[in-house]
């Protein structure tokens, strides 16, 4: 069924787990296992329809394959969606049913946190299945600080590519979403003198940003049209579309959210407008780099993680240069590189 839905890309497996008594409806999409087990978080989110949930899992798992390949990790790409409101419908019974599903997939999919799934949830799952990463007990813990650091370094690489300098003093940055990643990114930007404009659905977060970081707060979609140099999407995906791209005033888009482009055509729309786009799965790889360090034979080492996160700006710069040389979008170039890596490994 999944093969007929948008986002399908010759995925190896798509699994459906349903337990109506315990309130579980979960989709696990395994895009590739060529480089290693398919790693990717579980998103707990009340999608408007089952098809929307499957499409989300398909697109996110494909992004995970490309993300791990480009970051040089021995991991494939997978992602899961549990169709539920994390605030009201996430129960221990539901998570226990999900752990049983993960066990049934015999290690070809390893999960981690994502929107709606917390570190505590990962720990809960880890008591019931080995197929979970990013736990606090013996695991690598919260990936968000590493995602924020990689995004910060990547944003600076984009600025340097665009202007010749990565000095953030006085550079205006709009950050959409002040969650685990967005907040940590804002702190780093503020510390280096950037001027922040922020938005979040949660007013307590925007108020804190105004007080502690001197941020200007805007409501809803106004963040997209903010008069800034850089737009950093750090909320949910699909933010760059035929509707929003014409509104952008930023000359750079560099943020952590997954699936920022609503469609592949939106990469071309950004290019036509002369906006430099840091492909999401390249700039936001810090989290998976951290999680990957606990998987496999090696012992988790934060130094190894930092070496890989420090490479993100270099990888991005090569993508920016190749995109210019070839007259293509940065997104298309990133995908080509990722597919080449997976293809070579498969052969
Ligand atoms: P989070 O749930 O902690 O934070 C998301 C924030 O965005 C929340 O504060 C929420 O209120 C806000 N938000 C949601 N919709 C919004 C909207 N329309 N406008 C403004 N704010 C809105 O999530 P996170 O862990 O910070 O992740 C943020 C993004 O980065 C997600 O797209 C996630 O998939 C991606 N990402 C996260 C990691 C990680 O390590 N956490 C790694 C890679 C990618």
CSV table of C-alpha atoms and ligand atoms in Angstrom, one decimal:
chain,number,residue,atom,x,y,z
A,1,UNK,CA,0.0,0.0,0.0
A,2,UNK,CA,2.8,2.4,0.9
A,3,UNK,CA,4.3,2.2,-2.6
A,4,UNK,CA,1.4,4.2,-3.9
A,5,UNK,CA,1.8,7.1,-1.5
A,6,UNK,CA,3.9,10.3,-1.9
A,7,UNK,CA,7.3,9.9,-0.4
A,8,UNK,CA,7.8,6.3,-1.5
A,9,UNK,CA,11.3,5.7,-2.8
A,10,UNK,CA,11.9,2.0,-3.2
A,11,UNK,CA,11.8,1.6,0.5
A,12,UNK,CA,13.0,-1.9,1.7
A,13,UNK,CA,10.2,-2.4,4.2
A,14,UNK,CA,7.2,-0.6,5.7
A,15,UNK,CA,5.6,-2.2,8.8
A,16,UNK,CA,2.3,-1.5,10.4
A,17,UNK,CA,1.8,-2.2,14.1
A,18,UNK,CA,-1.7,-2.1,15.4
A,19,UNK,CA,-2.9,-2.9,18.9
A,20,UNK,CA,-6.3,-1.3,19.4
A,21,UNK,CA,-6.6,-2.4,23.0
A,22,UNK,CA,-3.4,-0.6,24.0
A,23,UNK,CA,-4.0,2.4,21.6
A,24,UNK,CA,-1.1,1.7,19.3
A,25,UNK,CA,-1.1,2.5,15.6
A,26,UNK,CA,2.6,2.6,14.4
A,27,UNK,CA,4.2,2.8,11.0
A,28,UNK,CA,7.9,1.8,10.8
A,29,UNK,CA,9.5,2.7,7.4
A,30,UNK,CA,12.9,1.2,6.6
A,31,UNK,CA,14.4,3.0,3.6
A,32,UNK,CA,17.7,1.2,3.4
A,33,UNK,CA,19.8,-1.1,5.5
A,34,UNK,CA,22.7,-1.2,3.0
A,35,UNK,CA,25.2,0.7,5.2
A,36,UNK,CA,23.9,-0.7,8.5
A,37,UNK,CA,20.7,-1.1,10.6
A,38,UNK,CA,18.0,1.5,9.8
A,39,UNK,CA,18.3,4.1,12.5
A,40,UNK,CA,15.8,6.9,13.0
A,41,UNK,CA,13.5,8.4,15.7
A,42,UNK,CA,9.9,7.7,16.5
A,43,UNK,CA,7.6,10.6,15.9
A,44,UNK,CA,4.4,10.6,18.0
A,45,UNK,CA,2.1,12.9,16.3
A,46,UNK,CA,-1.7,13.0,15.5
A,47,UNK,CA,-1.5,13.1,11.7
A,48,UNK,CA,-4.8,14.1,10.0
A,49,UNK,CA,-5.0,10.8,8.2
A,50,UNK,CA,-3.3,7.4,8.2
A,51,UNK,CA,-1.9,8.2,4.7
A,52,UNK,CA,-0.4,11.4,6.0
A,53,UNK,CA,1.4,9.4,8.8
A,54,UNK,CA,2.7,6.9,6.3
A,55,UNK,CA,3.9,9.6,3.9
A,56,UNK,CA,5.7,11.3,6.9
A,57,UNK,CA,7.4,8.1,7.8
A,58,UNK,CA,8.4,7.4,4.2
A,59,UNK,CA,9.9,10.9,3.7
A,60,UNK,CA,11.6,11.0,7.1
A,61,UNK,CA,13.2,7.5,6.7
A,62,UNK,CA,14.6,8.4,3.3
A,63,UNK,CA,16.1,11.6,4.8
A,64,UNK,CA,17.7,9.4,7.5
A,65,UNK,CA,19.3,7.2,4.9
A,66,UNK,CA,20.8,10.2,3.2
A,67,UNK,CA,21.7,11.9,6.5
A,68,UNK,CA,23.7,8.9,7.8
A,69,UNK,CA,25.3,8.2,4.4
A,70,UNK,CA,26.6,11.8,4.1
A,71,UNK,CA,27.8,11.9,7.7
A,72,UNK,CA,29.8,8.8,7.0
A,73,UNK,CA,28.0,6.6,9.4
A,74,UNK,CA,27.6,2.8,9.1
A,75,UNK,CA,23.8,3.1,9.4
A,76,UNK,CA,20.8,2.8,7.2
A,77,UNK,CA,17.7,5.0,7.3
A,78,UNK,CA,14.4,4.3,9.1
A,79,UNK,CA,11.8,6.3,10.9
A,80,UNK,CA,8.6,5.5,12.7
A,81,UNK,CA,5.4,7.4,13.3
A,82,UNK,CA,3.0,6.6,16.1
A,83,UNK,CA,-0.4,8.1,15.2
A,84,UNK,CA,-1.3,9.7,18.6
A,85,UNK,CA,-1.3,13.0,20.4
A,86,UNK,CA,1.8,12.8,22.6
A,87,UNK,CA,0.2,15.1,25.2
A,88,UNK,CA,-3.0,13.0,25.7
A,89,UNK,CA,-2.7,9.6,24.1
A,90,UNK,CA,0.8,8.5,25.0
A,91,UNK,CA,0.4,5.8,27.7
A,92,UNK,CA,2.8,3.2,29.2
A,93,UNK,CA,0.5,0.5,27.7
A,94,UNK,CA,0.9,2.0,24.2
A,95,UNK,CA,4.7,2.3,24.5
A,96,UNK,CA,4.9,-1.3,25.8
A,97,UNK,CA,3.0,-2.5,22.7
A,98,UNK,CA,5.4,-0.5,20.6
A,99,UNK,CA,8.4,-2.1,22.3
A,100,UNK,CA,6.9,-5.5,21.3
A,101,UNK,CA,6.7,-4.3,17.7
A,102,UNK,CA,10.3,-3.2,17.8
A,103,UNK,CA,11.3,-6.6,19.1
A,104,UNK,CA,9.5,-8.3,16.2
A,105,UNK,CA,11.6,-6.3,13.7
A,106,UNK,CA,14.7,-8.2,15.0
A,107,UNK,CA,17.1,-5.3,14.9
A,108,UNK,CA,16.7,-4.1,11.4
A,109,UNK,CA,15.2,-0.9,12.8
A,110,UNK,CA,16.6,1.0,15.8
A,111,UNK,CA,14.6,3.8,17.2
A,112,UNK,CA,15.5,7.1,19.0
A,113,UNK,CA,13.7,10.2,20.2
A,114,UNK,CA,11.9,12.5,17.8
A,115,UNK,CA,9.0,15.0,18.1
A,116,UNK,CA,6.6,13.7,20.8
A,117,UNK,CA,9.0,11.0,22.1
A,118,UNK,CA,11.1,12.0,25.1
A,119,UNK,CA,14.3,10.6,26.7
A,120,UNK,CA,12.1,9.1,29.4
A,121,UNK,CA,10.1,7.3,26.7
A,122,UNK,CA,13.4,6.0,25.2
A,123,UNK,CA,14.4,4.7,28.7
A,124,UNK,CA,11.0,3.1,29.1
A,125,UNK,CA,11.4,1.3,25.7
A,126,UNK,CA,14.9,0.2,26.5
A,127,UNK,CA,13.7,-1.8,29.5
A,128,UNK,CA,11.6,-3.8,27.0
A,129,UNK,CA,13.7,-3.9,23.8
A,130,UNK,CA,17.3,-3.6,22.7
A,131,UNK,CA,16.3,-1.8,19.5
A,132,UNK,CA,16.4,1.7,21.0
A,133,UNK,CA,19.2,4.3,21.2
A,134,UNK,CA,19.7,7.7,22.7
A,135,UNK,CA,18.7,6.5,26.2
A,136,UNK,CA,20.1,8.0,29.4
A,137,UNK,CA,21.0,4.6,31.0
A,138,UNK,CA,24.2,3.5,29.3
A,139,UNK,CA,23.2,5.2,26.0
A,140,UNK,CA,24.3,8.5,24.4
A,141,UNK,CA,21.6,10.5,26.0
A,142,UNK,CA,20.0,13.6,24.5
A,143,UNK,CA,21.1,14.2,20.9
A,144,UNK,CA,19.7,17.8,20.7
A,145,UNK,CA,22.8,19.7,21.9
A,146,UNK,CA,24.8,18.0,19.1
A,147,UNK,CA,22.1,18.8,16.5
A,148,UNK,CA,22.2,22.4,17.7
A,149,UNK,CA,26.0,22.6,17.5
A,150,UNK,CA,26.1,21.1,14.0
A,151,UNK,CA,23.4,23.4,12.9
A,152,UNK,CA,25.2,26.4,14.4
A,153,UNK,CA,28.5,25.4,12.6
A,154,UNK,CA,26.6,24.7,9.4
A,155,UNK,CA,24.8,28.1,9.6
A,156,UNK,CA,28.1,29.8,9.9
A,157,UNK,CA,29.5,27.9,6.9
A,158,UNK,CA,26.6,29.1,4.9
A,159,UNK,CA,27.2,32.7,6.0
A,160,UNK,CA,30.9,32.4,5.1
A,161,UNK,CA,30.1,30.9,1.7
A,162,UNK,CA,27.7,33.7,1.0
A,163,UNK,CA,29.5,36.7,2.4
A,164,UNK,CA,33.1,35.6,2.9
A,165,UNK,CA,32.9,36.0,6.7
A,166,UNK,CA,31.3,33.9,9.4
A,167,UNK,CA,31.3,36.7,12.0
A,168,UNK,CA,27.8,36.7,13.5
A,169,UNK,CA,28.0,40.1,15.1
A,170,UNK,CA,24.9,42.1,14.0
A,171,UNK,CA,23.7,39.3,11.7
A,172,UNK,CA,19.9,39.0,11.9
A,173,UNK,CA,18.6,35.5,12.3
A,174,UNK,CA,15.0,34.3,12.5
A,175,UNK,CA,14.5,31.1,14.4
A,176,UNK,CA,11.2,29.3,14.1
A,177,UNK,CA,10.7,26.9,17.0
A,178,UNK,CA,12.4,27.2,20.4
A,179,UNK,CA,12.4,23.5,21.4
A,180,UNK,CA,15.4,21.4,22.4
A,181,UNK,CA,17.3,22.3,19.2
A,182,UNK,CA,16.0,25.8,18.5
A,183,UNK,CA,16.6,27.1,22.0
A,184,UNK,CA,20.2,25.8,22.1
A,185,UNK,CA,20.9,27.3,18.7
A,186,UNK,CA,19.5,30.6,19.8
A,187,UNK,CA,21.8,30.6,22.8
A,188,UNK,CA,24.9,30.0,20.6
A,189,UNK,CA,23.8,32.7,18.1
A,190,UNK,CA,23.2,35.2,20.9
A,191,UNK,CA,26.6,34.5,22.4
A,192,UNK,CA,28.3,35.4,19.2
A,193,UNK,CA,26.3,38.7,18.7
A,194,UNK,CA,23.6,37.7,16.3
A,195,UNK,CA,20.3,39.6,16.5
A,196,UNK,CA,17.4,37.2,17.0
A,197,UNK,CA,13.8,37.1,15.8
A,198,UNK,CA,11.9,34.1,17.1
A,199,UNK,CA,8.5,32.4,17.0
A,200,UNK,CA,7.0,29.5,18.9
A,201,UNK,CA,3.5,28.2,19.6
A,202,UNK,CA,4.5,28.2,23.2
A,203,UNK,CA,4.4,31.7,24.6
A,204,UNK,CA,6.5,30.9,27.6
A,205,UNK,CA,9.4,30.0,25.3
A,206,UNK,CA,9.2,33.2,23.3
A,207,UNK,CA,8.9,35.3,26.4
A,208,UNK,CA,12.1,33.6,27.8
A,209,UNK,CA,13.9,34.3,24.5
A,210,UNK,CA,12.9,38.0,24.7
A,211,UNK,CA,14.1,38.3,28.3
A,212,UNK,CA,17.3,36.2,28.2
A,213,UNK,CA,18.4,36.7,24.6
A,214,UNK,CA,16.9,40.0,23.7
A,215,UNK,CA,15.0,38.4,20.9
A,216,UNK,CA,12.2,40.1,18.9
A,217,UNK,CA,9.1,37.9,19.0
A,218,UNK,CA,6.8,37.5,16.1
A,219,UNK,CA,3.6,35.5,15.7
A,220,UNK,CA,2.9,32.5,13.4
A,221,UNK,CA,3.9,32.8,9.8
A,222,UNK,CA,5.4,36.3,10.2
A,223,UNK,CA,8.7,34.5,11.0
A,224,UNK,CA,9.0,33.5,7.4
A,225,UNK,CA,8.7,37.1,6.1
A,226,UNK,CA,10.9,38.5,8.9
A,227,UNK,CA,13.5,41.1,7.7
A,228,UNK,CA,16.6,39.0,8.5
A,229,UNK,CA,19.8,37.7,6.9
A,230,UNK,CA,19.2,34.1,7.8
A,231,UNK,CA,16.1,32.0,8.4
A,232,UNK,CA,16.6,28.9,10.6
A,233,UNK,CA,13.5,26.6,10.6
A,234,UNK,CA,13.6,24.5,13.9
A,235,UNK,CA,10.0,23.5,14.2
A,236,UNK,CA,8.2,21.0,11.9
A,237,UNK,CA,8.7,20.2,8.2
A,238,UNK,CA,7.2,21.5,5.0
A,239,UNK,CA,8.0,25.2,5.9
A,240,UNK,CA,9.5,26.0,2.5
A,241,UNK,CA,6.8,25.9,-0.2
A,242,UNK,CA,5.4,27.7,-3.2
A,243,UNK,CA,3.5,29.8,-0.8
A,244,UNK,CA,6.2,30.7,1.7
A,245,UNK,CA,9.3,31.0,-0.5
A,246,UNK,CA,8.2,34.2,-2.2
A,247,UNK,CA,7.8,35.8,1.2
A,248,UNK,CA,11.3,35.1,2.4
A,249,UNK,CA,13.6,38.1,2.9
A,250,UNK,CA,16.5,36.0,4.2
A,251,UNK,CA,19.3,35.2,1.8
A,252,UNK,CA,20.2,32.0,3.6
A,253,UNK,CA,18.0,29.2,5.0
A,254,UNK,CA,19.9,27.1,7.6
A,255,UNK,CA,18.0,25.3,10.3
A,256,UNK,CA,17.5,22.0,12.0
A,257,UNK,CA,14.0,21.0,11.1
A,258,UNK,CA,13.6,17.8,9.1
A,259,UNK,CA,11.9,17.9,5.6
A,260,UNK,CA,12.0,21.6,5.3
A,261,UNK,CA,11.2,21.5,1.5
A,262,UNK,CA,7.5,20.8,1.0
A,263,UNK,CA,8.4,19.4,-2.5
A,264,UNK,CA,11.6,18.9,-4.4
A,265,UNK,CA,10.5,21.8,-6.7
A,266,UNK,CA,10.9,24.1,-3.7
A,267,UNK,CA,14.7,23.6,-3.8
A,268,UNK,CA,14.6,25.1,-7.3
A,269,UNK,CA,12.4,27.9,-6.1
A,270,UNK,CA,15.0,28.9,-3.5
A,271,UNK,CA,17.8,28.7,-6.0
A,272,UNK,CA,15.8,30.9,-8.5
A,273,UNK,CA,15.4,33.5,-5.7
A,274,UNK,CA,19.2,33.4,-5.0
A,275,UNK,CA,18.6,32.0,-1.5
A,276,UNK,CA,21.4,29.6,-0.2
A,277,UNK,CA,19.7,26.5,1.3
A,278,UNK,CA,21.7,24.3,3.7
A,279,UNK,CA,20.1,20.8,3.1
A,280,UNK,CA,18.3,19.8,6.3
A,281,UNK,CA,19.6,16.3,6.6
A,282,UNK,CA,23.2,17.5,6.2
A,283,UNK,CA,23.1,20.4,8.6
A,284,UNK,CA,21.1,18.6,11.3
A,285,UNK,CA,23.2,15.4,11.4
A,286,UNK,CA,24.7,16.1,14.8
A,287,UNK,CA,22.0,14.2,16.7
A,288,UNK,CA,22.3,11.0,14.6
A,289,UNK,CA,26.1,11.3,14.8
A,290,UNK,CA,25.8,11.2,18.6
A,291,UNK,CA,23.4,8.4,18.6
A,292,UNK,CA,25.5,6.3,16.2
A,293,UNK,CA,28.4,6.5,18.5
A,294,UNK,CA,26.6,4.2,20.9
A,295,UNK,CA,25.7,1.6,18.3
A,296,UNK,CA,28.0,-1.2,17.1
A,297,UNK,CA,31.2,-2.5,18.7
A,298,UNK,CA,32.8,0.8,19.8
A,299,UNK,CA,32.4,2.5,23.1
A,300,UNK,CA,30.6,5.9,23.1
A,301,UNK,CA,33.2,8.7,23.0
A,302,UNK,CA,32.2,12.3,22.9
A,303,UNK,CA,35.5,13.2,21.3
A,304,UNK,CA,34.7,11.0,18.3
A,305,UNK,CA,31.3,12.6,18.1
A,306,UNK,CA,32.8,16.1,18.1
A,307,UNK,CA,35.2,15.2,15.3
A,308,UNK,CA,32.3,14.2,13.1
A,309,UNK,CA,30.1,17.1,14.0
A,310,UNK,CA,33.0,19.5,13.2
A,311,UNK,CA,33.0,18.1,9.7
A,312,UNK,CA,29.5,19.3,9.0
A,313,UNK,CA,30.5,22.8,7.8
A,314,UNK,CA,33.1,21.3,5.4
A,315,UNK,CA,30.6,18.9,3.9
A,316,UNK,CA,28.1,21.7,3.5
A,317,UNK,CA,30.6,24.0,1.8
A,318,UNK,CA,31.5,21.3,-0.7
A,319,UNK,CA,27.8,20.9,-1.5
A,320,UNK,CA,27.4,24.7,-1.9
A,321,UNK,CA,30.4,24.8,-4.3
A,322,UNK,CA,29.3,21.7,-6.3
A,323,UNK,CA,25.8,23.1,-6.6
A,324,UNK,CA,27.1,26.3,-8.0
A,325,UNK,CA,29.5,24.6,-10.4
A,326,UNK,CA,26.8,22.3,-11.7
A,327,UNK,CA,24.0,24.8,-11.7
A,328,UNK,CA,21.9,22.6,-9.5
A,329,UNK,CA,20.1,23.0,-6.2
A,330,UNK,CA,22.0,22.2,-3.0
A,331,UNK,CA,19.3,19.7,-2.2
A,332,UNK,CA,19.8,17.8,-5.4
A,333,UNK,CA,23.6,17.7,-5.0
A,334,UNK,CA,23.2,16.4,-1.4
A,335,UNK,CA,20.9,13.6,-2.6
A,336,UNK,CA,23.3,12.7,-5.5
A,337,UNK,CA,26.2,12.4,-3.0
A,338,UNK,CA,24.1,10.3,-0.6
A,339,UNK,CA,22.9,8.0,-3.3
A,340,UNK,CA,26.4,7.5,-4.7
A,341,UNK,CA,27.6,6.4,-1.2
A,342,UNK,CA,24.7,4.0,-0.8
A,343,UNK,CA,25.1,2.7,-4.4
A,344,UNK,CA,28.8,2.1,-4.0
A,345,UNK,CA,28.3,0.2,-0.7
A,346,UNK,CA,25.6,-1.9,-2.3
A,347,UNK,CA,27.9,-2.9,-5.1
B,1,LIG,P1,10.9,20.1,20.0
B,1,LIG,O1,9.6,19.3,20.0
B,1,LIG,O2,11.7,20.1,21.3
B,1,LIG,O3,10.7,21.6,19.6
B,1,LIG,C1,9.9,22.0,18.6
B,1,LIG,C2,9.4,23.4,18.9
B,1,LIG,O4,8.7,24.0,17.8
B,1,LIG,C3,8.4,23.4,20.1
B,1,LIG,O5,8.8,24.4,21.0
B,1,LIG,C4,7.1,23.8,19.4
B,1,LIG,O6,6.2,24.5,20.2
B,1,LIG,C5,7.6,24.6,18.2
B,1,LIG,N1,6.6,24.7,17.0
B,1,LIG,C6,5.9,23.7,16.5
B,1,LIG,N2,5.2,24.2,15.4
B,1,LIG,C7,5.6,25.5,15.3
B,1,LIG,C8,5.2,26.6,14.4
B,1,LIG,N3,4.3,26.4,13.4
B,1,LIG,N4,5.7,27.8,14.6
B,1,LIG,C9,6.6,28.0,15.6
B,1,LIG,N5,7.0,27.0,16.5
B,1,LIG,C10,6.5,25.8,16.4
B,1,LIG,O7,11.7,19.5,18.8
B,1,LIG,P2,13.3,19.5,18.5
B,1,LIG,O8,13.9,18.3,19.1
B,1,LIG,O9,13.9,20.9,18.9
B,1,LIG,O10,13.4,19.4,16.9
B,1,LIG,C11,13.1,20.5,16.1
B,1,LIG,C12,13.2,20.1,14.7
B,1,LIG,O11,14.5,19.6,14.4
B,1,LIG,C13,12.2,18.9,14.3
B,1,LIG,O12,11.8,19.1,12.9
B,1,LIG,C14,13.1,17.7,14.4
B,1,LIG,O13,12.7,16.7,13.5
B,1,LIG,C15,14.4,18.3,13.9
B,1,LIG,N6,15.6,17.5,14.4
B,1,LIG,C16,15.8,17.4,15.7
B,1,LIG,C17,16.9,16.6,16.1
B,1,LIG,C18,17.2,16.5,17.6
B,1,LIG,O14,18.3,16.1,17.9
B,1,LIG,N7,16.3,16.8,18.5
B,1,LIG,C19,17.8,16.1,15.2
B,1,LIG,C20,17.6,16.3,13.8
B,1,LIG,C21,16.4,17.0,13.4
